[in-house]
Short mmCIF file of C-alpha atoms in Angstrom, two decimals:
data_model
loop_
_atom_site.label_atom_id
_atom_site.label_comp_id
_atom_site.label_asym_id
_atom_site.label_seq_id
_atom_site.Cartn_x
_atom_site.Cartn_y
_atom_site.Cartn_z
CA MET A 1 163.51 111.46 60.59
CA PRO A 2 161.33 110.18 63.28
CA LEU A 3 158.74 112.64 64.27
CA GLN A 4 158.69 114.27 67.65
CA PRO A 5 156.33 112.90 70.17
CA SER A 6 153.88 115.30 71.44
CA GLN A 7 154.02 116.05 75.41
CA GLN A 8 150.79 114.48 75.92
CA ALA A 9 151.90 111.31 74.03
CA LEU A 10 155.21 111.33 76.41
CA GLN A 11 153.00 111.50 79.17
CA LYS A 12 150.72 108.83 78.26
CA THR A 13 153.87 106.53 77.48
CA GLU A 14 155.21 107.17 81.04
CA GLN A 15 151.90 106.51 82.48
CA THR A 16 151.83 103.18 80.49
CA ARG A 17 155.10 102.48 81.75
CA THR A 18 154.59 103.14 85.51
CA ALA A 19 151.35 100.93 85.25
CA LEU A 20 153.05 98.19 83.49
CA ALA A 21 156.01 98.34 85.97
CA ASN A 22 153.36 97.94 88.85
CA LEU A 23 151.54 95.33 87.19
CA LEU A 24 155.13 93.09 87.00
CA GLY A 25 155.96 94.07 90.60
CA ALA A 26 152.50 92.74 91.75
CA PHE A 27 153.05 89.42 89.49
CA THR A 28 156.53 88.46 90.60
CA GLY A 29 155.63 89.43 94.37
CA GLY A 30 152.48 87.45 94.14
CA ASP A 31 150.66 90.08 95.30
CA ARG A 32 147.30 89.08 93.93
CA GLU A 33 145.34 91.64 95.42
CA ARG A 34 147.56 94.55 94.04
CA LEU A 35 147.59 92.22 90.73
CA ALA A 36 143.88 92.46 90.61
CA ALA A 37 144.07 96.13 90.95
CA CYS A 38 145.97 96.43 87.73
CA TYR A 39 143.30 94.82 85.55
CA ASP A 40 140.11 96.75 84.26
CA ASP A 41 136.79 94.79 85.02
CA ASP A 42 136.10 94.12 81.43
CA VAL A 43 139.64 93.27 80.54
CA ASP A 44 139.89 91.31 77.07
CA TRP A 45 142.69 88.55 77.95
CA LEU A 46 144.15 85.85 75.63
CA PHE A 47 147.22 83.45 76.04
CA LEU A 48 147.91 81.62 73.40
CA ALA A 49 148.23 77.88 74.21
CA PRO A 50 146.17 74.96 74.47
CA ALA A 51 143.54 75.33 77.32
CA SER A 52 143.35 71.26 77.54
CA VAL A 53 146.85 71.41 78.93
CA PHE A 54 146.97 74.98 80.53
CA PRO A 55 143.57 75.64 82.39
CA PHE A 56 144.44 79.37 82.56
CA ALA A 57 145.17 79.68 78.89
CA GLY A 58 142.77 80.86 75.70
CA LYS A 59 140.47 83.61 75.77
CA ARG A 60 139.05 85.39 78.71
CA ARG A 61 136.56 88.06 79.08
CA GLY A 62 136.56 90.20 82.30
CA LYS A 63 138.61 90.50 85.44
CA VAL A 64 136.59 87.84 87.25
CA GLU A 65 137.30 85.11 84.37
CA VAL A 66 141.01 85.87 84.22
CA PHE A 67 141.71 85.62 87.96
CA LYS A 68 139.97 82.28 87.75
CA GLY A 69 142.52 81.39 85.25
CA PHE A 70 145.31 82.67 87.45
CA ALA A 71 143.91 80.75 90.75
CA THR A 72 144.19 77.54 88.41
CA LEU A 73 147.72 78.53 87.58
CA PHE A 74 148.78 79.10 90.95
CA GLN A 75 147.40 75.64 92.23
CA SER A 76 149.42 73.90 89.92
CA TYR A 77 152.46 75.88 89.47
CA ARG A 78 154.79 78.38 91.50
CA VAL A 79 156.60 81.04 89.63
CA THR A 80 160.36 80.69 90.67
CA GLU A 81 162.12 82.90 88.58
CA TYR A 82 160.65 85.82 86.09
CA TYR A 83 162.49 88.59 84.51
CA VAL A 84 161.83 90.96 81.63
CA GLU A 85 164.58 91.09 78.84
CA ALA A 86 162.98 94.00 77.00
CA MET A 87 160.15 96.35 77.96
CA LEU A 88 158.43 98.65 75.53
CA ALA A 89 156.10 101.43 76.26
CA ASP A 90 154.35 103.20 73.60
CA GLY A 91 151.18 105.30 73.99
CA ASP A 92 148.81 103.19 75.86
CA TRP A 93 150.62 99.98 74.84
CA ALA A 94 153.58 98.08 76.37
CA SER A 95 155.09 95.05 75.66
CA THR A 96 157.37 92.66 77.29
CA TYR A 97 160.05 90.07 76.18
CA SER A 98 160.15 87.77 79.27
CA VAL A 99 162.02 84.89 80.85
CA GLY A 100 160.66 82.49 83.37
CA GLN A 101 160.73 79.34 85.29
CA MET A 102 157.51 77.87 87.13
CA LEU A 103 157.87 74.75 89.60
CA GLN A 104 155.19 72.15 88.53
CA LEU A 105 153.80 71.17 92.20
CA SER A 106 152.73 67.94 91.46
CA THR A 107 155.77 66.90 89.73
CA GLN A 108 158.44 69.19 91.15
CA ARG A 109 159.58 69.85 87.43
CA THR A 110 160.95 73.09 86.60
CA ILE A 111 159.08 74.46 83.30
CA ARG A 112 161.15 77.21 81.40
CA LEU A 113 159.34 79.50 79.25
CA ARG A 114 159.85 82.85 77.34
CA THR A 115 156.90 84.83 76.48
CA GLY A 116 156.01 87.67 74.45
CA ASN A 117 153.05 89.89 76.17
CA PHE A 118 151.11 92.89 74.92
CA TYR A 119 149.21 95.22 77.13
CA ARG A 120 147.05 97.84 76.69
CA PHE A 121 146.21 100.23 79.27
CA ARG A 122 143.41 102.66 79.89
CA ASP A 123 143.42 104.88 83.13
CA GLY A 124 146.52 103.02 84.65
CA LYS A 125 144.47 99.63 84.09
CA VAL A 126 144.84 96.79 81.68
CA ILE A 127 142.00 96.56 79.01
CA GLU A 128 143.64 94.18 76.64
CA TYR A 129 146.28 91.69 76.61
CA ARG A 130 147.63 88.97 74.02
CA GLY A 131 150.40 86.55 75.18
CA PHE A 132 152.58 84.43 73.19
CA THR A 133 154.88 81.51 74.07
CA ASP A 134 156.30 78.30 72.46
CA SER A 135 153.30 76.55 73.29
CA LEU A 136 154.28 73.02 71.93
CA ASP A 137 157.67 73.24 73.89
CA ILE A 138 155.68 74.01 77.13
CA VAL A 139 153.42 71.30 76.67
CA GLU A 140 156.02 68.75 76.51
CA GLN A 141 157.71 70.23 79.50
CA VAL A 142 154.50 69.79 81.47
CA LEU A 143 153.81 66.31 80.23
CA GLY A 144 157.57 65.44 80.83
CA ARG A 145 157.78 63.76 77.33
CA GLU A 146 158.23 64.38 73.66
CA LEU A 147 154.70 64.50 71.66
CA ASP A 148 154.55 61.68 69.18
CA PHE A 149 153.32 63.17 65.81
CA MET B 1 151.19 103.11 67.28
CA SER B 2 154.14 105.24 67.61
CA ALA B 3 156.19 106.36 64.71
CA HIS B 4 158.74 108.35 67.03
CA ALA B 5 161.11 105.44 67.94
CA PRO B 6 164.32 105.07 65.63
CA ALA B 7 163.30 101.25 65.28
CA TYR B 8 160.03 102.01 63.95
CA ALA B 9 160.73 103.08 60.65
CA THR B 10 163.23 100.25 59.87
CA VAL B 11 160.96 97.79 61.34
CA MET B 12 158.03 98.65 58.90
CA GLU B 13 160.23 98.74 56.22
CA VAL B 14 161.35 95.16 56.48
CA HIS B 15 157.69 94.31 56.87
CA ASP B 16 157.01 95.96 53.71
CA ALA B 17 159.79 94.35 51.82
CA PHE B 18 158.71 90.93 53.18
CA ARG B 19 155.12 91.49 52.09
CA ARG B 20 156.16 92.32 48.52
CA SER B 21 159.06 89.48 48.64
CA ASP B 22 161.54 91.88 48.13
CA TYR B 23 164.41 89.97 49.52
CA PHE B 24 167.20 92.12 48.59
CA ARG B 25 165.96 95.16 50.12
CA MET B 26 164.85 93.05 53.20
CA ALA B 27 168.61 91.87 53.34
CA ALA B 28 169.81 95.68 53.41
CA LEU B 29 168.07 95.99 56.86
CA TYR B 30 169.79 93.31 58.51
CA ALA B 31 172.97 93.59 60.25
CA ARG B 32 175.33 91.09 59.08
CA ASP B 33 175.66 89.19 62.27
CA VAL B 34 171.91 89.39 63.20
CA GLU B 35 170.98 87.20 66.03
CA TRP B 36 167.67 85.61 65.07
CA THR B 37 165.31 83.25 67.13
CA MET B 38 161.90 81.91 66.49
CA HIS B 39 160.48 80.20 69.57
CA ALA B 40 159.22 77.03 67.85
CA PRO B 41 160.77 73.50 67.19
CA GLU B 42 162.76 73.41 64.20
CA SER B 43 161.57 69.54 63.60
CA ILE B 44 158.18 70.93 62.40
CA PHE B 45 158.77 74.54 61.43
CA PRO B 46 161.31 75.42 59.08
CA VAL B 47 161.32 78.94 60.72
CA GLY B 48 162.14 77.50 64.22
CA GLY B 49 165.27 77.61 66.19
CA ARG B 50 168.22 80.14 66.45
CA ARG B 51 170.04 81.52 63.51
CA ARG B 52 173.26 83.67 63.52
CA GLY B 53 174.01 85.90 60.74
CA LYS B 54 172.32 87.14 57.68
CA GLY B 55 173.48 83.98 55.46
CA ALA B 56 171.63 81.92 57.90
CA VAL B 57 168.40 83.71 58.16
CA PHE B 58 167.86 84.25 54.37
CA LEU B 59 168.57 80.54 53.78
CA MET B 60 165.89 79.73 56.29
CA LEU B 61 163.38 82.50 54.40
CA LEU B 62 164.20 80.85 51.19
CA ASN B 63 163.29 77.40 52.70
CA ILE B 64 160.23 78.46 53.86
CA GLY B 65 159.37 80.05 50.69
CA LEU B 66 159.91 76.35 49.12
CA HIS B 67 157.39 75.16 51.70
CA TYR B 68 155.14 77.62 52.14
CA ARG B 69 153.23 80.38 50.33
CA PHE B 70 152.64 83.65 52.02
CA ASP B 71 148.92 84.45 51.36
CA ARG B 72 148.13 87.22 53.94
CA TYR B 73 150.18 89.26 56.07
CA GLU B 74 148.69 91.95 58.30
CA ILE B 75 150.20 93.76 60.99
CA GLU B 76 147.82 94.33 63.72
CA ASP B 77 149.88 96.01 66.37
CA VAL B 78 153.22 97.80 66.29
CA ILE B 79 154.91 98.75 69.69
CA ALA B 80 158.06 100.72 69.37
CA GLU B 81 160.34 102.48 71.68
CA GLY B 82 164.12 103.35 71.44
CA ASP B 83 165.92 100.57 69.45
CA TRP B 84 162.92 98.04 69.94
CA ALA B 85 160.19 97.41 68.11
CA ALA B 86 157.41 94.86 68.88
CA VAL B 87 154.96 93.82 66.23
CA VAL B 88 151.80 91.40 66.24
CA ALA B 89 151.12 90.00 62.79
CA ASP B 90 148.12 88.10 61.48
CA VAL B 91 149.39 85.71 59.19
CA THR B 92 147.94 83.04 56.59
CA ILE B 93 150.21 80.77 54.57
CA THR B 94 149.50 77.53 52.40
CA GLN B 95 151.52 74.43 52.39
CA ARG B 96 152.63 73.74 49.16
CA SER B 97 152.86 69.95 49.49
CA THR B 98 149.34 69.45 51.04
CA GLY B 99 147.39 72.62 50.16
CA ARG B 100 146.72 73.13 53.77
CA ILE B 101 146.15 76.86 54.69
CA ILE B 102 147.70 77.67 58.20
CA ARG B 103 146.40 80.78 59.89
CA CYS B 104 148.19 82.08 63.17
CA ARG B 105 149.30 85.22 64.92
CA THR B 106 152.98 86.14 65.32
CA ALA B 107 154.87 88.38 67.51
CA GLY B 108 158.31 89.53 66.90
CA PHE B 109 160.50 91.60 69.00
CA ASN B 110 163.32 93.36 66.64
CA GLN B 111 166.21 95.41 68.11
CA VAL B 112 167.46 97.84 65.89
CA ARG B 113 170.79 99.58 65.61
CA ASP B 114 172.34 102.07 63.03
CA GLY B 115 169.04 101.36 60.87
CA LYS B 116 169.55 97.73 60.75
CA VAL B 117 168.17 94.65 62.75
CA VAL B 118 170.51 93.11 65.12
CA ALA B 119 168.37 90.76 66.97
CA TYR B 120 165.03 89.35 66.58
CA ARG B 121 162.66 87.03 68.58
CA GLY B 122 159.53 85.81 67.54
CA PHE B 123 156.79 83.91 68.69
CA ILE B 124 153.97 81.83 67.25
CA ASP B 125 151.08 79.69 69.01
CA SER B 126 153.38 76.55 68.06
CA PHE B 127 150.89 73.99 69.26
CA ASP B 128 148.06 75.18 67.20
CA ALA B 129 150.45 75.65 64.22
CA ALA B 130 151.68 72.23 64.45
CA GLU B 131 148.19 70.88 64.35
CA GLN B 132 147.06 73.03 61.39
CA ILE B 133 150.40 71.82 59.61
CA LEU B 134 150.02 68.12 60.31
CA GLY B 135 146.16 68.31 59.70
CA ARG B 136 144.92 66.75 62.69
CA THR B 137 144.70 67.21 66.32
CA ILE B 138 147.61 66.67 68.69
CA VAL B 139 146.38 64.50 71.93
CA PRO B 140 148.77 65.56 74.68
#
């Protein structure tokens, strides 16, 4: 029998859900100013993919570094589709299982990806992020060819 | 993390059974027609791709056991709400044929109904894991 959550825990979960919805709205709407306001200045950020192919990937510390990464992403790609199949909020943590498409501007190729995203919030801002994807598949899509092992 | 969501208890029991290699207990926690996907290329990862049904999932787990030994499986975070639970784990395995040690983080999204996992979506950093499995750098 699951334990009953306290009112305080429920409130925190609702705050987290609201903060995540705001972040996702800013991301999908391309509102970089609003998106920047969703991140803590000292955010600990990690997207698990090779930085040699994706300059925005890897480990970044601080909002300035994260948004330098986003800038390189948006220089090369345009997000054409992004929707969340599952969204979970639990205390100060939230997670999404998402499906997206990006247009590679240099080749006009469409890159399809699924991501698993884990966010930790404090005072409505992201203080920690971990992102997962099938990085090998994405590298092959970006290069437009299968890698030779 | 939350112990309040109905999915939490089931998923924690699955992980406990997995860590103890108690596959009979684990099998009882999966729905007969479970829909299982690991977002990684099947050509390199025996765990990769889509599977439908408990039989196919456990055949795959048996196949992994033939090729790899699990040395460490530590849950870092669990996020649970309603019938979903997402888990991040730090995993270390040894490739039996080469003795290579592969260390990676996994993320799994589990959907639970009536105390059984009905859907699973998993991720690893497949590029990094492939380099570790092959024992060399992949030059794109």
